[in-house]
CSV table of C-alpha atoms and ligand atoms in Angstrom, one decimal:
chain,number,residue,atom,x,y,z
A,1,MET,CA,96.7,60.3,139.4
A,2,ILE,CA,97.8,59.5,136.1
A,3,LEU,CA,94.7,61.6,134.8
A,4,CYS,CA,97.0,64.1,136.7
A,5,TYR,CA,100.0,63.4,135.1
A,6,THR,CA,99.2,63.7,131.7
A,7,ILE,CA,97.7,67.3,132.2
A,8,ASN,CA,99.8,68.9,134.3
A,9,VAL,CA,103.1,68.0,131.0
A,10,ALA,CA,100.3,69.0,128.5
A,11,VAL,CA,100.7,72.4,130.6
A,12,ALA,CA,104.3,72.0,131.0
A,13,GLY,CA,104.6,71.2,128.0
A,14,SER,CA,102.4,74.2,125.5
A,15,ASP,CA,105.5,75.4,124.5
A,16,ARG,CA,106.5,76.7,120.6
A,17,ALA,CA,105.4,73.4,119.0
A,18,GLY,CA,102.2,73.2,121.5
A,19,LYS,CA,100.7,76.4,120.2
A,20,GLU,CA,101.4,75.2,116.5
A,21,GLY,CA,99.4,71.9,117.5
A,22,ARG,CA,96.6,74.0,118.0
A,23,PHE,CA,96.5,75.5,114.2
A,24,MET,CA,95.5,79.0,115.2
A,25,LEU,CA,95.3,80.5,111.9
A,26,LYS,CA,93.0,77.4,110.3
A,27,GLY,CA,91.5,78.5,107.3
A,28,LYS,CA,92.6,81.7,107.6
A,29,VAL,CA,94.6,83.3,103.8
A,30,ALA,CA,97.8,84.9,104.3
A,31,VAL,CA,99.9,87.1,102.2
A,32,VAL,CA,103.4,87.4,103.8
A,33,THR,CA,106.0,90.5,102.3
A,34,GLY,CA,109.7,90.0,102.3
A,35,GLY,CA,108.9,85.8,103.3
A,36,THR,CA,111.4,84.6,101.2
A,37,ARG,CA,113.9,84.8,104.9
A,38,GLY,CA,114.3,86.2,108.1
A,39,ILE,CA,112.0,87.1,109.8
A,40,GLY,CA,109.4,87.4,106.7
A,41,PHE,CA,110.1,83.1,105.9
A,42,GLU,CA,110.0,82.2,110.1
A,43,VAL,CA,106.2,84.2,109.6
A,44,VAL,CA,105.1,82.0,106.6
A,45,ARG,CA,106.6,78.6,108.3
A,46,LYS,CA,104.3,79.2,111.2
A,47,TYR,CA,101.5,80.0,109.4
A,48,LEU,CA,101.8,77.3,107.9
A,49,ALA,CA,102.1,74.7,110.1
A,50,ASN,CA,99.0,76.1,111.8
A,51,GLY,CA,97.0,75.6,108.9
A,52,ALA,CA,96.3,79.0,106.7
A,53,LYS,CA,97.1,79.0,103.4
A,54,VAL,CA,100.2,81.3,102.7
A,55,VAL,CA,101.3,83.6,99.4
A,56,LEU,CA,104.7,84.3,100.0
A,57,PHE,CA,105.6,88.2,97.8
A,58,GLY,CA,109.2,88.1,96.7
A,59,SER,CA,112.1,90.0,95.0
A,60,ARG,CA,112.8,87.5,92.5
A,61,GLN,CA,112.0,84.4,91.3
A,62,GLU,CA,115.1,82.2,92.3
A,63,SER,CA,114.8,83.4,95.7
A,64,VAL,CA,111.0,82.7,96.0
A,65,ASP,CA,111.9,79.3,94.7
A,66,LYS,CA,113.8,78.5,96.5
A,67,ALA,CA,111.7,79.2,99.7
A,68,LEU,CA,108.6,76.8,98.6
A,69,LYS,CA,110.8,74.5,97.2
A,70,GLN,CA,112.5,74.1,101.4
A,71,LEU,CA,109.2,74.2,102.7
A,72,LYS,CA,107.4,72.3,100.9
A,73,GLU,CA,110.1,69.6,101.1
A,74,GLU,CA,109.0,69.8,105.1
A,75,ASN,CA,105.6,69.0,104.9
A,76,ALA,CA,104.3,68.2,101.5
A,77,GLU,CA,100.8,69.0,102.7
A,78,TRP,CA,101.4,73.0,103.2
A,79,GLU,CA,99.3,75.7,100.9
A,80,VAL,CA,102.0,77.6,100.1
A,81,GLU,CA,102.8,79.8,96.6
A,82,GLY,CA,105.2,82.6,95.7
A,83,LYS,CA,104.9,85.8,93.4
A,84,PHE,CA,106.9,88.6,93.3
A,85,PRO,CA,105.8,91.9,92.5
A,86,LYS,CA,108.2,95.4,91.9
A,87,LEU,CA,106.1,96.4,95.3
A,88,THR,CA,107.8,100.0,95.0
A,89,ASP,CA,104.9,100.2,92.1
A,90,ALA,CA,101.7,100.4,93.9
A,91,ALA,CA,99.9,99.2,90.0
A,92,GLU,CA,102.2,95.7,90.3
A,93,VAL,CA,101.7,95.2,93.6
A,94,GLU,CA,97.3,95.7,94.2
A,95,LYS,CA,97.6,92.7,90.7
A,96,ALA,CA,99.3,90.5,92.8
A,97,ILE,CA,96.8,91.4,95.9
A,98,LEU,CA,93.4,90.8,93.5
A,99,GLU,CA,94.5,87.5,92.6
A,100,VAL,CA,95.7,85.5,95.8
A,101,LYS,CA,91.8,87.7,96.1
A,102,ASP,CA,90.7,85.3,92.9
A,103,LYS,CA,93.3,82.5,94.0
A,104,PHE,CA,92.0,82.5,97.5
A,105,GLY,CA,88.2,83.8,97.1
A,106,LYS,CA,89.6,86.1,100.8
A,107,ILE,CA,92.6,87.6,102.2
A,108,ASP,CA,92.0,87.4,106.0
A,109,ILE,CA,95.8,88.8,106.7
A,110,LEU,CA,98.4,90.6,105.2
A,111,VAL,CA,101.6,90.9,106.3
A,112,ASN,CA,104.5,93.7,104.7
A,113,ASN,CA,107.4,92.2,106.3
A,114,ALA,CA,110.1,93.5,103.2
A,115,GLY,CA,111.7,95.9,104.7
A,116,ILE,CA,115.9,97.5,103.8
A,117,SER,CA,118.5,98.9,106.2
A,118,GLN,CA,121.0,101.3,106.4
A,119,SER,CA,123.5,103.0,108.4
A,120,THR,CA,125.4,105.6,106.2
A,121,PRO,CA,126.3,108.6,108.5
A,122,LEU,CA,124.2,111.7,107.6
A,123,TYR,CA,127.5,113.5,106.1
A,124,ASP,CA,127.9,110.3,103.2
A,125,TYR,CA,123.4,110.3,102.6
A,126,LYS,CA,122.6,110.7,99.7
A,127,ALA,CA,119.4,111.6,98.7
A,128,GLU,CA,118.6,108.0,96.4
A,129,GLU,CA,120.0,105.7,99.3
A,130,PHE,CA,116.9,107.1,101.1
A,131,ASP,CA,114.1,107.7,99.1
A,132,LYS,CA,115.0,103.5,98.8
A,133,VAL,CA,114.6,103.3,102.3
A,134,ILE,CA,111.3,105.1,102.2
A,135,ASP,CA,110.2,103.7,99.1
A,136,LEU,CA,110.1,99.9,100.1
A,137,ASN,CA,109.8,100.4,103.7
A,138,VAL,CA,107.0,103.3,104.1
A,139,LYS,CA,105.4,103.1,100.4
A,140,ALA,CA,105.3,100.1,99.4
A,141,VAL,CA,103.2,99.3,102.9
A,142,PHE,CA,101.0,101.1,102.3
A,143,TYR,CA,100.6,100.3,98.6
A,144,ALA,CA,100.7,96.8,99.7
A,145,ILE,CA,97.3,98.0,102.3
A,146,LEU,CA,95.1,99.2,99.7
A,147,PRO,CA,94.1,96.5,98.0
A,148,ALA,CA,94.2,94.2,101.2
A,149,ALA,CA,92.0,96.7,103.3
A,150,LYS,CA,89.7,97.3,100.6
A,151,ILE,CA,89.1,93.1,99.9
A,152,MET,CA,89.4,92.7,104.7
A,153,LYS,CA,86.1,95.4,104.0
A,154,GLU,CA,83.7,93.7,101.1
A,155,GLN,CA,84.8,90.6,104.0
A,156,GLY,CA,83.9,91.8,106.9
A,157,GLY,CA,87.2,91.8,108.4
A,158,GLY,CA,91.2,91.1,109.1
A,159,CYS,CA,94.0,91.9,109.9
A,160,ILE,CA,97.4,93.6,109.1
A,161,ILE,CA,100.7,94.0,110.9
A,162,ASN,CA,103.6,96.0,109.4
A,163,THR,CA,107.3,95.3,110.2
A,164,SER,CA,108.1,98.5,112.1
A,165,SER,CA,111.5,97.6,114.6
A,166,MET,CA,112.2,98.9,118.3
A,167,VAL,CA,114.0,102.1,116.5
A,168,SER,CA,111.2,103.4,115.3
A,169,ILE,CA,110.9,103.8,119.5
A,170,SER,CA,115.1,104.7,120.4
A,171,GLY,CA,116.2,106.3,117.0
A,172,GLN,CA,119.4,105.5,116.3
A,173,PRO,CA,122.6,106.9,115.8
A,174,ALA,CA,123.8,106.7,111.9
A,175,GLY,CA,121.4,105.5,108.8
A,176,VAL,CA,118.0,108.1,109.4
A,177,GLY,CA,116.1,106.5,106.7
A,178,TYR,CA,115.9,103.3,108.5
A,179,PRO,CA,114.5,104.4,112.1
A,180,ALA,CA,112.6,107.6,109.7
A,181,SER,CA,110.7,104.7,107.7
A,182,LYS,CA,110.1,103.0,110.8
A,183,PHE,CA,108.3,105.2,112.3
A,184,ALA,CA,106.0,106.5,109.7
A,185,VAL,CA,105.4,102.6,110.2
A,186,ASN,CA,104.0,102.9,113.2
A,187,GLY,CA,102.2,106.0,112.0
A,188,LEU,CA,101.2,104.4,109.3
A,189,THR,CA,99.7,101.6,112.2
A,190,ILE,CA,98.3,103.1,114.8
A,191,SER,CA,95.9,105.9,112.2
A,192,LEU,CA,94.4,102.8,110.3
A,193,ALA,CA,94.3,100.8,113.4
A,194,ARG,CA,91.7,103.5,114.2
A,195,GLU,CA,90.0,104.0,110.2
A,196,LEU,CA,89.7,100.4,110.1
A,197,GLY,CA,88.1,99.0,113.4
A,198,ARG,CA,84.9,100.2,111.9
A,199,ASP,CA,85.2,97.9,108.8
A,200,ASN,CA,86.8,94.7,111.4
A,201,ILE,CA,90.6,95.2,110.0
A,202,ARG,CA,93.0,95.5,112.5
A,203,VAL,CA,96.1,96.8,112.6
A,204,ASN,CA,99.2,96.1,114.1
A,205,ALA,CA,102.8,95.7,114.3
A,206,VAL,CA,105.4,93.9,115.6
A,207,ALA,CA,109.2,96.4,116.6
A,208,PRO,CA,112.3,92.7,116.6
A,209,GLY,CA,115.0,94.0,118.5
A,210,VAL,CA,118.8,92.5,117.0
A,211,THR,CA,117.1,89.1,115.4
A,212,LYS,CA,119.8,86.4,114.0
A,213,THR,CA,118.7,87.5,109.9
A,214,ASP,CA,120.5,88.3,107.3
A,215,MET,CA,119.9,92.3,107.9
A,216,VAL,CA,122.1,92.0,111.0
A,217,ALA,CA,125.1,90.0,109.0
A,218,ALA,CA,124.5,92.1,106.5
A,219,LEU,CA,126.2,95.0,109.7
A,220,PRO,CA,129.2,95.6,110.8
A,221,GLU,CA,130.5,93.4,112.9
A,222,GLN,CA,131.3,96.3,115.9
A,223,VAL,CA,128.2,97.7,114.8
A,224,VAL,CA,126.3,94.4,116.2
A,225,GLN,CA,127.9,93.5,118.7
A,226,ARG,CA,127.6,97.6,120.5
A,227,ILE,CA,124.3,97.0,120.0
A,228,SER,CA,124.3,93.4,120.9
A,229,ALA,CA,125.8,95.0,124.7
A,230,GLY,CA,123.3,96.5,125.5
A,231,ILE,CA,120.4,94.0,125.0
A,232,PRO,CA,119.6,93.7,128.5
A,233,ILE,CA,118.3,89.6,127.9
A,234,GLY,CA,121.0,88.7,126.8
A,235,ARG,CA,121.4,88.0,123.5
A,236,PRO,CA,119.7,88.7,120.0
A,237,GLY,CA,116.9,87.6,119.3
A,238,GLU,CA,115.9,84.1,116.6
A,239,PRO,CA,113.3,85.3,114.2
A,240,GLU,CA,111.0,82.4,115.5
A,241,GLU,CA,111.3,84.8,118.0
A,242,VAL,CA,109.4,87.4,116.2
A,243,ALA,CA,108.0,85.3,114.1
A,244,ASP,CA,105.6,84.1,117.6
A,245,ALA,CA,104.6,87.9,117.7
A,246,PHE,CA,103.6,88.1,113.7
A,247,LEU,CA,101.0,84.6,114.9
A,248,TYR,CA,99.6,85.6,117.9
A,249,LEU,CA,98.5,89.3,116.5
A,250,ALA,CA,97.2,87.1,113.8
A,251,SER,CA,95.3,85.1,115.2
A,252,ASP,CA,91.6,85.5,117.8
A,253,MET,CA,94.0,85.4,120.5
A,254,ALA,CA,94.3,88.9,119.8
A,255,SER,CA,90.4,89.7,118.8
A,256,TYR,CA,90.5,93.0,120.8
A,257,VAL,CA,93.7,94.1,120.3
A,258,THR,CA,94.3,96.8,117.2
A,259,GLY,CA,96.7,100.1,117.0
A,260,GLU,CA,99.9,98.0,118.9
A,261,ILE,CA,103.6,98.2,118.2
A,262,LEU,CA,104.4,95.1,119.8
A,263,SER,CA,108.0,95.1,121.0
A,264,VAL,CA,109.5,91.8,120.9
A,265,ASP,CA,113.3,92.1,121.9
A,266,GLY,CA,115.1,91.9,124.7
A,267,ALA,CA,114.4,95.0,126.2
A,268,SER,CA,116.9,96.6,124.3
A,269,LYS,CA,115.1,99.8,123.3
A,270,ALA,CA,113.7,100.4,127.1
B,301,NAD,P1,116.4,90.6,105.6
B,301,NAD,O1,117.2,90.9,104.3
B,301,NAD,O2,116.8,88.5,105.8
B,301,NAD,O3,114.7,90.2,104.7
B,301,NAD,C1,113.9,91.0,103.8
B,301,NAD,C2,113.2,90.4,103.9
B,301,NAD,O4,112.4,91.8,102.3
B,301,NAD,C3,113.8,89.1,101.8
B,301,NAD,O5,112.5,88.6,102.0
B,301,NAD,C4,113.9,89.6,100.9
B,301,NAD,O6,113.4,89.5,99.8
B,301,NAD,C5,112.4,91.3,101.1
B,301,NAD,N1,113.5,92.4,100.2
B,301,NAD,C6,113.7,93.1,100.7
B,301,NAD,N2,114.1,94.1,99.5
B,301,NAD,C7,113.1,93.8,99.1
B,301,NAD,C8,112.8,94.0,97.3
B,301,NAD,N3,113.2,95.5,96.9
B,301,NAD,N4,111.6,93.9,97.2
B,301,NAD,C9,110.7,93.8,97.6
B,301,NAD,N5,111.1,91.8,98.6
B,301,NAD,C10,112.2,92.9,99.7
B,301,NAD,O7,115.7,90.8,106.8
B,301,NAD,P2,114.8,90.6,108.1
B,301,NAD,O8,116.0,91.2,109.7
B,301,NAD,O9,114.2,88.5,108.0
B,301,NAD,O10,113.8,91.9,108.4
B,301,NAD,C11,112.1,91.9,108.4
B,301,NAD,C12,112.0,93.0,108.1
B,301,NAD,O11,112.0,92.8,110.2
B,301,NAD,C13,112.4,94.0,108.0
B,301,NAD,O12,110.9,94.7,107.6
B,301,NAD,C14,113.0,94.7,109.0
B,301,NAD,O13,113.6,96.3,108.5
B,301,NAD,C15,112.4,94.9,110.4
B,301,NAD,N6,113.7,94.1,111.0
B,301,NAD,C16,114.5,93.3,111.4
B,301,NAD,C17,115.6,93.8,112.5
B,301,NAD,C18,116.6,92.8,112.4
B,301,NAD,O14,117.6,92.4,113.5
B,301,NAD,N7,116.8,91.5,111.8
B,301,NAD,C19,115.2,94.4,113.7
B,301,NAD,C20,114.1,95.2,113.6
B,301,NAD,C21,113.5,95.7,112.5
């Protein structure tokens, strides 16, 4: 009787804490770009809590130091380091990725999460603005994948997860560079899944809906309200809910999942 009760409690309690308790990424080495705040920061926390060693990439020394301090305060035993290569510079990114391999001996997981959004109407658009979005959201993803995939092939496998968006499916009514960049991320993801499958490298993307981060805080209030009103589940997502999808895709539970764009959007784009 007591045994049954214990099992029931364990099953009923298989929530986020339970998943983290199973150390789904024990022994894995992960690189997470844009890991200093928002969705990326929650991915870093979740990976660390599940036994991975993580190197987070940020844009500035100060934001990297702040994130590392916060993580170390939460758990001094977590193995986490930070770097701030210029992600739009292929040579800098390659150098940083190779340094991770030299230090930890391998790279099991690459999360391409750094990204910028904007909502400029077409008639006000400047060419440079379009370039800026594509440079970070698309080219930088490719720059990180190139050296990481070579390392993964050499070591017998790995896993790449890109951050897409629900607008990669639905488009958006202004700021065309952003959805265009995320459509490209989906293209990279699906094509590379097909190309790299034989090297035992899985390539997936997570497509968040409106998620409560600085990126959303930067949008005009009426834009956020309009978007939120259209979310069938009735609220924006939390960064932790999105990070759960990154945990699943990085784990062995997703060992036969590749080329997938996993929506975490409360059915927003439906
Ligand atoms: P955020 O603004 O909170 O974080 C963005 C991250 O990217 C930060 O860590 C930042 O340091 C990094 N970054 C930005 N510019 C950079 C640069 N030039 N060089 C290096 N790093 C840079 O945003 P977020 O909401 O956490 O977004 C993370 C990812 O999720 C992005 O790819 C974004 O497109 C995607 N996304 C977010 C939402 C949302 O509603 N928040 C929805 C769909 C997709």
